[in-house]
Amino acid sequence: PAPGAAPAPPPPASESAREHYGAALERLRAGDWAAFGREMEALGKSLE
């Protein structure tokens, strides 16, 4: 990008992966292992 230009938004798969990763960490901190597992599965699918 040109100097001072905003960077391009991340591709949708990257955004989805980031969201699932963040949600998985929240579920891990809360001790909700079932939800953690679901978020990790969703993370894996978004990276395929």
Coordinates of N, CA and C in Angstrom, one line a residue:
P1 N 0.8 -1.2 0.0 CA 0.0 0.0 0.0 C 0.9 1.3 0.0
A2 N 0.3 2.3 -0.5 CA 1.0 3.6 -0.5 C 1.2 4.1 0.9
P3 N 2.2 4.9 1.1 CA 2.4 5.5 2.5 C 1.2 6.2 2.9
G4 N 0.8 5.9 4.2 CA -0.4 6.6 4.7 C -1.7 5.9 4.4
A5 N -1.7 5.0 3.4 CA -2.9 4.3 3.1 C -3.2 3.2 4.1
A6 N -4.5 3.0 4.3 CA -4.9 2.0 5.3 C -4.6 0.6 4.7
P7 N -4.1 -0.3 5.5 CA -3.9 -1.7 5.0 C -5.2 -2.4 4.6
A8 N -5.1 -3.3 3.7 CA -6.3 -4.0 3.2 C -6.8 -4.8 4.3
P9 N -8.2 -5.0 4.4 CA -8.8 -5.8 5.4 C -8.3 -7.2 5.2
P10 N -8.3 -8.0 6.3 CA -7.9 -9.4 6.2 C -8.9 -10.2 5.4
P11 N -8.5 -11.3 4.8 CA -9.5 -12.1 4.1 C -10.5 -12.7 5.1
P12 N -11.7 -13.0 4.7 CA -12.7 -13.5 5.6 C -12.2 -14.8 6.4
A13 N -11.5 -15.7 5.8 CA -11.0 -16.9 6.5 C -10.1 -16.5 7.7
S14 N -9.3 -15.5 7.5 CA -8.4 -15.1 8.6 C -9.2 -14.4 9.7
E15 N -10.2 -13.7 9.3 CA -11.0 -13.0 10.4 C -11.8 -14.1 11.1
S16 N -12.3 -15.0 10.5 CA -13.1 -16.1 11.1 C -12.1 -16.9 12.1
A17 N -10.9 -17.2 11.6 CA -10.0 -17.9 12.4 C -9.7 -17.1 13.7
R18 N -9.4 -15.8 13.5 CA -9.1 -15.0 14.7 C -10.3 -15.0 15.7
E19 N -11.5 -14.9 15.2 CA -12.7 -14.8 16.0 C -12.8 -16.2 16.8
H20 N -12.6 -17.3 16.1 CA -12.7 -18.6 16.8 C -11.6 -18.8 17.8
Y21 N -10.4 -18.3 17.5 CA -9.3 -18.4 18.4 C -9.6 -17.6 19.7
G22 N -10.0 -16.4 19.5 CA -10.3 -15.6 20.7 C -11.4 -16.2 21.5
A23 N -12.5 -16.7 20.9 CA -13.6 -17.3 21.6 C -13.1 -18.6 22.3
A24 N -12.2 -19.3 21.7 CA -11.7 -20.5 22.3 C -10.9 -20.2 23.6
L25 N -10.1 -19.1 23.5 CA -9.3 -18.7 24.7 C -10.2 -18.3 25.8
E26 N -11.3 -17.6 25.5 CA -12.3 -17.2 26.5 C -12.9 -18.4 27.2
R27 N -13.3 -19.4 26.4 CA -13.9 -20.6 26.9 C -12.9 -21.4 27.7
L28 N -11.6 -21.4 27.3 CA -10.6 -22.0 28.1 C -10.4 -21.4 29.5
R29 N -10.4 -20.1 29.5 CA -10.2 -19.3 30.8 C -11.4 -19.6 31.7
A30 N -12.6 -19.8 31.1 CA -13.8 -20.0 31.8 C -14.0 -21.5 32.3
G31 N -13.1 -22.3 31.8 CA -13.1 -23.7 32.1 C -14.2 -24.5 31.4
D32 N -14.8 -23.9 30.3 CA -15.8 -24.6 29.6 C -15.2 -25.4 28.4
W33 N -14.8 -26.6 28.8 CA -14.1 -27.4 27.9 C -14.9 -27.8 26.6
A34 N -16.2 -28.1 26.8 CA -17.0 -28.4 25.6 C -17.0 -27.3 24.6
A35 N -17.2 -26.1 25.1 CA -17.3 -24.9 24.2 C -15.9 -24.7 23.6
F36 N -14.8 -24.9 24.4 CA -13.5 -24.7 23.9 C -13.3 -25.7 22.7
G37 N -13.7 -26.9 22.9 CA -13.5 -27.9 21.8 C -14.3 -27.5 20.6
R38 N -15.5 -27.0 20.7 CA -16.3 -26.6 19.6 C -15.6 -25.4 18.8
E39 N -15.0 -24.5 19.6 CA -14.4 -23.4 19.0 C -13.1 -23.8 18.2
M40 N -12.4 -24.8 18.8 CA -11.2 -25.3 18.2 C -11.5 -26.0 16.9
E41 N -12.6 -26.8 16.9 CA -13.1 -27.4 15.7 C -13.4 -26.4 14.6
A42 N -14.1 -25.4 15.0 CA -14.5 -24.3 14.1 C -13.2 -23.6 13.5
L43 N -12.3 -23.4 14.4 CA -11.0 -22.8 14.0 C -10.3 -23.6 12.9
G44 N -10.2 -24.9 13.2 CA -9.6 -25.8 12.2 C -10.3 -25.8 10.9
K45 N -11.7 -25.7 10.9 CA -12.4 -25.7 9.6 C -12.2 -24.4 8.9
S46 N -12.0 -23.3 9.6 CA -11.8 -22.0 9.0 C -10.4 -21.9 8.4
L47 N -9.5 -22.8 8.8 CA -8.1 -22.7 8.3 C -8.0 -23.7 7.1
E48 N -9.0 -24.6 6.9 CA -8.8 -25.5 5.8 C -8.9 -24.9 4.4

